[in-house]
Short mmCIF file of C-alpha atoms in Angstrom, two decimals:
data_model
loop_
_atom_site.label_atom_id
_atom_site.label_comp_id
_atom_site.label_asym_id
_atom_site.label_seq_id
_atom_site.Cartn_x
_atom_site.Cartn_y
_atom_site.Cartn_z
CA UNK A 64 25.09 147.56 -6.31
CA UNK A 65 28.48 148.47 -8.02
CA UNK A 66 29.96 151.51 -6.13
CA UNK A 67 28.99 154.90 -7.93
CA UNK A 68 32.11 156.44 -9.11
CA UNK A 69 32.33 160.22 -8.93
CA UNK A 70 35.11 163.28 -10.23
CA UNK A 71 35.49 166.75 -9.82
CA UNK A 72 36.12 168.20 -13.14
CA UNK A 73 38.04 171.54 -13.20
CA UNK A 74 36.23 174.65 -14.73
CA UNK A 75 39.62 175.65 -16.12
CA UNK A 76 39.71 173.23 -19.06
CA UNK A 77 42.99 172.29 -21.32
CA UNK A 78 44.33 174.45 -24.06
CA UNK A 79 43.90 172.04 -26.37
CA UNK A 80 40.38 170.82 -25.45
CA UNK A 81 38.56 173.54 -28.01
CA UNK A 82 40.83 171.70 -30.71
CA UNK A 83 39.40 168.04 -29.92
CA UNK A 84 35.89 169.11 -29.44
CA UNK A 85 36.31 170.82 -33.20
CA UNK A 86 37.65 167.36 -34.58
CA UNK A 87 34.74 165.18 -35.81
CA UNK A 88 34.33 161.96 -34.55
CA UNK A 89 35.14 158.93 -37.23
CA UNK A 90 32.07 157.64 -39.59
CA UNK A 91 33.82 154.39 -38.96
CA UNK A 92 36.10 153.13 -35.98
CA UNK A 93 37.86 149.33 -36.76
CA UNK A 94 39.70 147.88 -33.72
CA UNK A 95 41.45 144.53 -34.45
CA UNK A 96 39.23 142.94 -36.59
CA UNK A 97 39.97 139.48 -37.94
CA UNK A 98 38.21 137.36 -40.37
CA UNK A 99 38.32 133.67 -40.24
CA UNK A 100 36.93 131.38 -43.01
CA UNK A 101 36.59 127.15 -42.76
CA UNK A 102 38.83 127.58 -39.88
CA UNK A 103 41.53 129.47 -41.62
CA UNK A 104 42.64 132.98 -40.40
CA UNK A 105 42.44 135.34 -43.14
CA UNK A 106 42.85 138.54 -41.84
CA UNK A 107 43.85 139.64 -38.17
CA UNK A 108 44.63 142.60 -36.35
CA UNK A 109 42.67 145.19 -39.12
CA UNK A 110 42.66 148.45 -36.73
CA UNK A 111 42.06 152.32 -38.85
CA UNK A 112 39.35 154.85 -37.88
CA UNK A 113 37.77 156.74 -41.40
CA UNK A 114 36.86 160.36 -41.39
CA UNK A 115 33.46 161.49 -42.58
CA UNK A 116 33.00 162.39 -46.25
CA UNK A 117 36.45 160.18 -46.57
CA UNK A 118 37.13 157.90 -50.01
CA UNK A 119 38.55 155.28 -49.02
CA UNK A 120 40.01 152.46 -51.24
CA UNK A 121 40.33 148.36 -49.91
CA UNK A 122 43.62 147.11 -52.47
CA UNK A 123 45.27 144.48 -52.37
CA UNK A 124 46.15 140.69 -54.29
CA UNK A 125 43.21 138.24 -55.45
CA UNK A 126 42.37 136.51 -52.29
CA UNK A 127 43.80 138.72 -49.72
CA UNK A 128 40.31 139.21 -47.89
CA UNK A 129 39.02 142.60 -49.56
CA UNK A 130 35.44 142.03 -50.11
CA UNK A 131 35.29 139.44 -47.16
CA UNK A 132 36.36 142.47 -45.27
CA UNK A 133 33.74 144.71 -47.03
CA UNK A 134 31.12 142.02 -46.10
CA UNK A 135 32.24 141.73 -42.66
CA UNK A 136 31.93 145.91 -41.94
CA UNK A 137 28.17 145.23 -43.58
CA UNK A 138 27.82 143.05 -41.04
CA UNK A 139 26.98 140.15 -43.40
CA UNK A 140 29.89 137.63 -42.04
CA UNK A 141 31.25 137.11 -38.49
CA UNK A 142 34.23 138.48 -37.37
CA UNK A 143 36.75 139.19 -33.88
CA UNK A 144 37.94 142.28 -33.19
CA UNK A 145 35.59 145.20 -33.09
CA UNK A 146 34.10 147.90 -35.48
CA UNK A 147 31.95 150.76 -34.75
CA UNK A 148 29.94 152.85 -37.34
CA UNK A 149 28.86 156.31 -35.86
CA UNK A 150 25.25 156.44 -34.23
CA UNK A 151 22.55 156.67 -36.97
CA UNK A 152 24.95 155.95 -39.88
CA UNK A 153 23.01 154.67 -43.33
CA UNK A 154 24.86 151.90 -45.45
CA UNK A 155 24.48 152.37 -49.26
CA UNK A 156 25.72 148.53 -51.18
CA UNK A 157 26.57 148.13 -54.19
CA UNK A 158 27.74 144.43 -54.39
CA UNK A 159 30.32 143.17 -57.47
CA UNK A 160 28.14 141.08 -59.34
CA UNK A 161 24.69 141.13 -59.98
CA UNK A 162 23.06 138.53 -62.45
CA UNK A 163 20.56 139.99 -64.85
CA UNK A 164 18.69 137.99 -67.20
CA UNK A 165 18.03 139.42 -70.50
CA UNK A 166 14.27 138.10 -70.16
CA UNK A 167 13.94 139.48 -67.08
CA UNK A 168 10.71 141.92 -67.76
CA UNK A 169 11.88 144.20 -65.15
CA UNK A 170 13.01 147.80 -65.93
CA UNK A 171 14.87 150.34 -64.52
CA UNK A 172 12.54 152.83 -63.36
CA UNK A 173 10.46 149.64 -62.27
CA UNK A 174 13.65 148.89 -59.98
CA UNK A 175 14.07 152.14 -58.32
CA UNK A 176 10.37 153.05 -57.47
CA UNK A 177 10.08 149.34 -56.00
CA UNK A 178 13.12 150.23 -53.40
CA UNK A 179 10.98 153.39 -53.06
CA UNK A 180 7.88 151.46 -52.15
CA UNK A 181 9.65 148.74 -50.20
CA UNK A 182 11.29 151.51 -47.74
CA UNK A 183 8.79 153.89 -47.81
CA UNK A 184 10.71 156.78 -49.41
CA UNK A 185 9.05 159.30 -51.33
CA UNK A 186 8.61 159.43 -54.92
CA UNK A 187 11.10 163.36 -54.69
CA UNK A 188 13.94 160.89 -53.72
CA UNK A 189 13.88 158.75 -56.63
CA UNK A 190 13.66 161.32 -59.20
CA UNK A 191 16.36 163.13 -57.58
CA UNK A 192 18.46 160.38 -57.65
CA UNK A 193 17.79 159.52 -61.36
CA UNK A 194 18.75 162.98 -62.33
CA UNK A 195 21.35 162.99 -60.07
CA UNK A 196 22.91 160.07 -62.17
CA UNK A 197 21.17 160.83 -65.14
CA UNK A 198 19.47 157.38 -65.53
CA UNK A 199 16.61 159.07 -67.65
CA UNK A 200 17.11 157.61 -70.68
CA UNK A 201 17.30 154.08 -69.23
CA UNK A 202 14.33 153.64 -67.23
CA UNK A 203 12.00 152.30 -69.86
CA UNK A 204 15.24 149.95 -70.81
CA UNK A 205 15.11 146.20 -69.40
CA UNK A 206 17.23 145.77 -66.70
CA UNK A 207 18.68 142.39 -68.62
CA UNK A 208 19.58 144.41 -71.58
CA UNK A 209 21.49 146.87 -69.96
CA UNK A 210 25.46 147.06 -70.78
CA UNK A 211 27.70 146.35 -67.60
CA UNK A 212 28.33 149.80 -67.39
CA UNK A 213 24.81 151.04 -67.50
CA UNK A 214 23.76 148.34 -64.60
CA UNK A 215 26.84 149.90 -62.35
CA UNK A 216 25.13 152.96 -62.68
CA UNK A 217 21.77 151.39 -62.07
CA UNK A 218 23.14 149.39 -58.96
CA UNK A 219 24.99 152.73 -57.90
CA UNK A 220 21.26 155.05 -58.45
CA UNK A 221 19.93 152.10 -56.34
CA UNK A 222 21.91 152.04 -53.21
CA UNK A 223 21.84 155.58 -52.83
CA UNK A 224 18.27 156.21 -52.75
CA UNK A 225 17.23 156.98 -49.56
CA UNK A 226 20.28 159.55 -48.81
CA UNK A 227 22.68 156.51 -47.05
CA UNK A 228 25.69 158.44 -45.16
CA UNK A 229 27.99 155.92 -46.52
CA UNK A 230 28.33 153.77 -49.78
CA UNK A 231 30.02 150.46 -49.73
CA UNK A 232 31.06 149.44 -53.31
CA UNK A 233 32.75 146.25 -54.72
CA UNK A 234 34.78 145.96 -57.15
CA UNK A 235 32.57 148.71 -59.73
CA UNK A 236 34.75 148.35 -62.41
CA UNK A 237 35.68 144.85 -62.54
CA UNK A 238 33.89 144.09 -65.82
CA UNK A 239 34.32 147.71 -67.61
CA UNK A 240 36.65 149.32 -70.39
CA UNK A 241 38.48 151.96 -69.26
CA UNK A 242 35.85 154.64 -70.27
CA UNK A 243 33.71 153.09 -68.42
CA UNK A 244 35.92 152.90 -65.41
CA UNK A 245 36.37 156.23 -65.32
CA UNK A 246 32.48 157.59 -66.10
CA UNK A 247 31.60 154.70 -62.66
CA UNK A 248 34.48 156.44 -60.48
CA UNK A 249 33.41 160.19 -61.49
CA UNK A 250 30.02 159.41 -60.46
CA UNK A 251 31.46 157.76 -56.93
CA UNK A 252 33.63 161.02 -56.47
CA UNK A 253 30.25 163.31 -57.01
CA UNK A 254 28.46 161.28 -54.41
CA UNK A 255 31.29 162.47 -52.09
CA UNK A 256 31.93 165.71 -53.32
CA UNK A 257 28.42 167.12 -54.14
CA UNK A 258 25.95 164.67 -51.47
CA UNK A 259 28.73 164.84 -48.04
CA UNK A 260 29.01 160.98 -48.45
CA UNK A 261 32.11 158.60 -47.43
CA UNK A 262 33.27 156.19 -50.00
CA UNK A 263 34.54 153.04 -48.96
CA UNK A 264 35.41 150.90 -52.29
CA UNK A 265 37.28 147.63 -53.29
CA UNK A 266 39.49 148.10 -56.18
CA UNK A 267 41.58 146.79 -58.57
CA UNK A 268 42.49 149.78 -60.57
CA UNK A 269 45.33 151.77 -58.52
CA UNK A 270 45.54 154.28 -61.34
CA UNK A 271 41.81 155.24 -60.67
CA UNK A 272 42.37 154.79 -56.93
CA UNK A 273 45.09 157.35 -56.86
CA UNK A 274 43.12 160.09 -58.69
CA UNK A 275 40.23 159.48 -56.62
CA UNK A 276 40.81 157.97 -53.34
CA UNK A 277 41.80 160.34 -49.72
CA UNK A 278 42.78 157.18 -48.01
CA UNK A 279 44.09 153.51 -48.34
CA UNK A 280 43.62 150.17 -47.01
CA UNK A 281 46.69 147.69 -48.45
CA UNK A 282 45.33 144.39 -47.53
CA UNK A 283 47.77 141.18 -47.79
CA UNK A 284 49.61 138.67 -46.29
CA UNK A 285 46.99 138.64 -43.72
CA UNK A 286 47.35 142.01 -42.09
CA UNK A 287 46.28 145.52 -43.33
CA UNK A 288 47.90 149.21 -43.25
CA UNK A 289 45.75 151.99 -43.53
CA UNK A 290 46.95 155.95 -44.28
CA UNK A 291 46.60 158.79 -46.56
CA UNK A 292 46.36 158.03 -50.35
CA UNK A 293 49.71 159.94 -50.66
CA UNK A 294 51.34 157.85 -47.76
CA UNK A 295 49.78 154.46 -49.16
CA UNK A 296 50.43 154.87 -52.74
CA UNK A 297 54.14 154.63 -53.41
CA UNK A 298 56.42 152.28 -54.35
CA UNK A 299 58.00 150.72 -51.29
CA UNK A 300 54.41 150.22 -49.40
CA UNK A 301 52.55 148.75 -52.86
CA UNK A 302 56.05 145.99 -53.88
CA UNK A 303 55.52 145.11 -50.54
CA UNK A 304 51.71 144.51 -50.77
CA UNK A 305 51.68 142.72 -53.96
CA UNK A 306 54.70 141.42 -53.53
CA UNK A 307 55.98 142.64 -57.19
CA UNK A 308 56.87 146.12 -59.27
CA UNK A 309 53.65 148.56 -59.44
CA UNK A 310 53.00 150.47 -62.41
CA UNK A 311 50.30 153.01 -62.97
CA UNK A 312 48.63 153.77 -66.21
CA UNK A 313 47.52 156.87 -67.01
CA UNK A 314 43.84 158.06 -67.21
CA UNK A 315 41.85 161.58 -68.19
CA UNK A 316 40.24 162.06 -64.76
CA UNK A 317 42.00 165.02 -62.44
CA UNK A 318 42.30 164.00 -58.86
CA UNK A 319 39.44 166.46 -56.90
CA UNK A 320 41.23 166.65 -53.10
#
């Protein structure tokens, strides 16, 4: 039997302790995480910690690791380190490509109710969501037929019903004018702003990123640096990222803090 360890614990207790039991404890805690594909390191030493009801952007060069480290936090590829999501967290997906033959006789509202069967949520949830989004109007539409923005908002509807605490999104926009962009990362900031969720999206679009995002990942060259969307956005941090002059082009949406 290991020896039972014991304390006395004074009654008197810091002047500082009311202010750490007031701080919320991190949706997600990442301690040295490293990613290794075909025997080739491709990131190491990834270490942040993400406050609830956070938006948090993953940036960085084609092939620096971003959605292999979004894959890795879903717990869909091995990696070192460590990462911790908070007890009872619920992970929302919305992967960066999804397929959709135009003869596929599926529809939209056909979709949604069948994740509503499939995990037992009730029928209040789906419509809910569907207003939320305001996906009437496509769910007698063919999910084939739909135009890459309408299936982001589909695939967006989708992984949020059931309430998750946290949404995982790659890429959204890859594939959309910049209308579109902007109508896919509204709807993101509403999920955080008016349903208490955290954000955690890969992006290419730094523009969008700055208006929307709280913090930053900057993945490249192997490594990562995580801070405040103000302390990861300028200059000096992003030439040294992508290794070349950042511009940013402007947009209509106004940054909600």
């Amino acid at each position: 039997m290991p020896e039972r360890l014991s304390h006395t614990v004074s009654r008197q207790e810091p002047p500082d302790s009311a202010a750490l039991r007031a701080t919320p404890a991190p949706v997600l805690a990442v301690n040295r995480l490293g990613i290794s594909i075909a025997g080739r390191q491709v990131l190491h030493d990834v270490t942040f910690s993400l406050p609830r009801r956070a938006s948090l952007a993953i940036i960085g060069p084609n092939g620096s690791g971003k959605t292999l480290l979004l894959n890795a936090l879903l717990g869909l590829l091995p990696a070192s380190g460590s990462f911790q999501w908070s007890a009872g967290t619920r992970l929302g997906y919305v992967p960066q490509k999804v397929a959709a033959d135009v003869r596929l006789p599926l529809r939209t509202g056909e979709l949604l109710h069948a994740k509503a069967r499939i995990q037992r949520l009730p029928e209040a949830d789906v419509k809910t969501t569907v207003e939320w989004a305001g996906l009437e109007p496509l769910l007698e539409q063919k999910v084939g037929t739909l135009s890459s923005g309408q299936l982001q908002k589909v695939l967006i509807a989708f992984a949020m019903a059931g309430s998750p605490d946290v949404l995982l999104v790659d890429e959204p926009t890859s594939s959309l004018d910049e209308l579109a962009e902007e109508h896919i990362f509204e709807l993101l900031n509403r999920a955080r702003h008016e349903r208490g969720m955290t954000v955690i999206l890969v992006s290419h679009d730094l523009t969008l990123v700055r208006d929307t995002a709280t913090h930053v990942l900057c993945v490249g060259g192997g490594t990562a640096s995580f801070g405040t969307a103000a302390e990861m956005l300028v200059p000096e941090v992003l030439e040294r990222v992508y290794r070349q002059p950042v511009e940013f082009h402007e947009h209509r949406m106004e940054r909600q803090a």
